[in-house]
Amino acid sequence: MIIGGSTSQDLAAKVANILGEKLCYVETKKFPDGERYLKVNGPVEDEVTIIQSTAYPQDENILELLFLIKTVKDLGAKRVKVVMPYMGYARQEKRFNPGEAVSARIVAELIECAGADEFITFNIHEKCVLDFFSIPAKTLSAMPAIAEYVRDDDEKPLIVAPDKGAYHFAQEIAHILDSECTYFSKVRLGPDKVETRIVDVRCDGADEETVNVDAVKGKKVVIIDDIIATGGTIVNAINILKQHGAKSVDVCCVHPILVNGATARIYEAGANSLISTNSISSDTSRVSLADIIAEELKD
Ligand code: R5P
């Protein structure tokens, strides 16, 4: 039985359809004072998979997920798998400054305390977040699906990671498409300000010390990142790519948080297209995670 939380209704319905599983409907609403009401409509089976992303408003969506897990367990479910295509708070995986909450660990512990028996997410920002769970926890990759979306065998794109942390995503896509890939060096100056440097632009196979700024000249480029939030990281990358003669720049990400006018800023910087998965429902969601989730749930 599949249950879609209010953030992932379409995705849950698609997964249920692929698997031929029952989709259980959930009613949610807010009371006038802002408190949340949740009702699971219909009998609950022994094995339940709940699909719920926890992007904005993160706190409400996390609370709804906790209500759902606990309620289906109360109603008789014996085993509950939680599929959280995007995990809110995963970027606060440590105490960067004294006194800060390690939010990712708290969220993981809450999910487990509510009764989850297994946790699945996509391209989690830091893999160490999975270690905060003592139940089986794994991160799946959307890169094969994104690679197929951007595939162009007539003109293989150069795959660019806007920072070193995203380089392994670029490598995964480049490997599937048999393309070249490279990365930039980024320094975060604040929540909505990043500085991107070209000093680390290298192409696979180049000597470690070789700075290869010509790598992008005349190329069709695809930028890949896990998350786009304010778009600052991507805008910097587009600017550098354009300055160095990229022919076109298409932008892809797994998780389209897209706040503070990110979409407009990315197009304004000269992106040819901006696409993402449906880990968070957005106008940019062109790549569905449904098949990957269904395949995972078959096991
Ligand atoms: C962080 O390193 C992530 O991979 C993304 O690059 C980052 O979250 C993007 O944030 P923004 O769009 O605000 O620059």
Short mmCIF file of C-alpha atoms in Angstrom, two decimals, residues 7-106:
data_model
loop_
_atom_site.label_atom_id
_atom_site.label_comp_id
_atom_site.label_asym_id
_atom_site.label_seq_id
_atom_site.Cartn_x
_atom_site.Cartn_y
_atom_site.Cartn_z
CA THR A 7 3.72 17.21 -0.88
CA SER A 8 4.10 14.06 -2.97
CA GLN A 9 0.59 13.09 -4.06
CA ASP A 10 1.31 12.85 -7.79
CA LEU A 11 4.55 10.96 -7.30
CA ALA A 12 2.88 8.50 -4.92
CA ALA A 13 0.03 7.93 -7.38
CA LYS A 14 2.51 7.25 -10.20
CA VAL A 15 4.47 4.80 -8.05
CA ALA A 16 1.27 2.99 -7.02
CA ASN A 17 0.22 2.80 -10.66
CA ILE A 18 3.58 1.36 -11.81
CA LEU A 19 3.55 -1.24 -9.04
CA GLY A 20 -0.18 -2.00 -9.27
CA GLU A 21 -0.39 -1.27 -5.54
CA LYS A 22 -3.28 0.26 -3.66
CA LEU A 23 -3.08 4.03 -3.10
CA CYS A 24 -4.47 5.06 0.25
CA TYR A 25 -5.91 8.56 0.44
CA VAL A 26 -5.07 10.98 3.18
CA GLU A 27 -7.05 14.04 4.14
CA THR A 28 -5.15 16.98 5.55
CA LYS A 29 -6.26 20.44 6.49
CA LYS A 30 -5.39 23.23 8.85
CA PHE A 31 -7.55 24.33 11.74
CA PRO A 32 -8.19 28.06 12.03
CA ASP A 33 -5.47 28.29 14.68
CA GLY A 34 -2.89 26.79 12.31
CA GLU A 35 -2.78 23.29 13.79
CA ARG A 36 -2.78 20.42 11.33
CA TYR A 37 -5.50 17.80 10.91
CA LEU A 38 -4.75 14.46 9.30
CA LYS A 39 -7.00 11.52 8.50
CA VAL A 40 -6.02 8.30 6.76
CA ASN A 41 -8.97 7.23 4.62
CA GLY A 42 -9.42 3.50 4.45
CA PRO A 43 -8.01 0.38 6.08
CA VAL A 44 -4.27 0.15 6.38
CA GLU A 45 -2.33 -2.88 5.15
CA ASP A 46 0.56 -4.62 6.90
CA GLU A 47 3.21 -3.11 4.62
CA VAL A 48 2.92 0.61 3.98
CA THR A 49 5.16 2.97 2.03
CA ILE A 50 4.73 6.65 2.76
CA ILE A 51 6.06 9.11 0.17
CA GLN A 52 6.49 12.65 1.45
CA SER A 53 9.01 15.33 0.51
CA THR A 54 9.91 17.88 3.11
CA ALA A 55 10.70 21.09 1.27
CA TYR A 56 9.08 24.43 2.22
CA PRO A 57 7.21 24.64 4.57
CA GLN A 58 9.65 22.09 5.98
CA ASP A 59 8.42 22.12 9.57
CA GLU A 60 4.80 21.50 8.61
CA ASN A 61 5.70 18.82 6.10
CA ILE A 62 7.93 17.01 8.56
CA LEU A 63 5.22 17.14 11.20
CA GLU A 64 2.69 15.78 8.70
CA LEU A 65 5.06 12.92 7.94
CA LEU A 66 5.44 12.13 11.63
CA PHE A 67 1.64 12.16 12.06
CA LEU A 68 1.32 9.82 9.08
CA ILE A 69 3.91 7.31 10.27
CA LYS A 70 2.50 7.19 13.77
CA THR A 71 -1.11 6.99 12.58
CA VAL A 72 -0.60 4.12 10.12
CA LYS A 73 1.29 2.22 12.82
CA ASP A 74 -1.59 2.88 15.27
CA LEU A 75 -4.00 1.65 12.61
CA GLY A 76 -2.20 -1.66 12.32
CA ALA A 77 0.64 -1.31 9.79
CA LYS A 78 3.44 -3.69 10.73
CA ARG A 79 6.15 -2.22 8.56
CA VAL A 80 6.44 1.35 7.34
CA LYS A 81 8.90 2.47 4.68
CA VAL A 82 9.41 6.20 4.37
CA VAL A 83 10.41 7.56 0.97
CA MET A 84 11.43 11.18 1.37
CA PRO A 85 12.47 12.28 -2.14
CA TYR A 86 13.86 15.52 -0.69
CA MET A 87 14.93 15.62 2.93
CA GLY A 88 14.63 19.05 4.51
CA TYR A 89 17.36 20.04 6.96
CA ALA A 90 19.86 17.58 5.43
CA ARG A 91 22.31 20.44 4.88
CA GLN A 92 22.70 21.01 8.64
CA GLU A 93 24.46 17.71 9.22
CA LYS A 94 26.89 19.09 11.76
CA ARG A 95 27.43 21.91 14.20
CA PHE A 96 29.15 24.41 11.91
CA ASN A 97 29.23 26.96 14.77
CA PRO A 98 29.10 26.35 18.52
CA GLY A 99 25.59 25.96 19.89
CA GLU A 100 23.87 25.15 16.59
CA ALA A 101 21.25 22.41 16.38
CA VAL A 102 22.34 19.42 14.32
CA SER A 103 18.98 19.59 12.57
CA ALA A 104 19.52 16.66 10.20
CA ARG A 105 20.15 14.32 13.12
CA ILE A 106 17.08 15.56 14.99
#
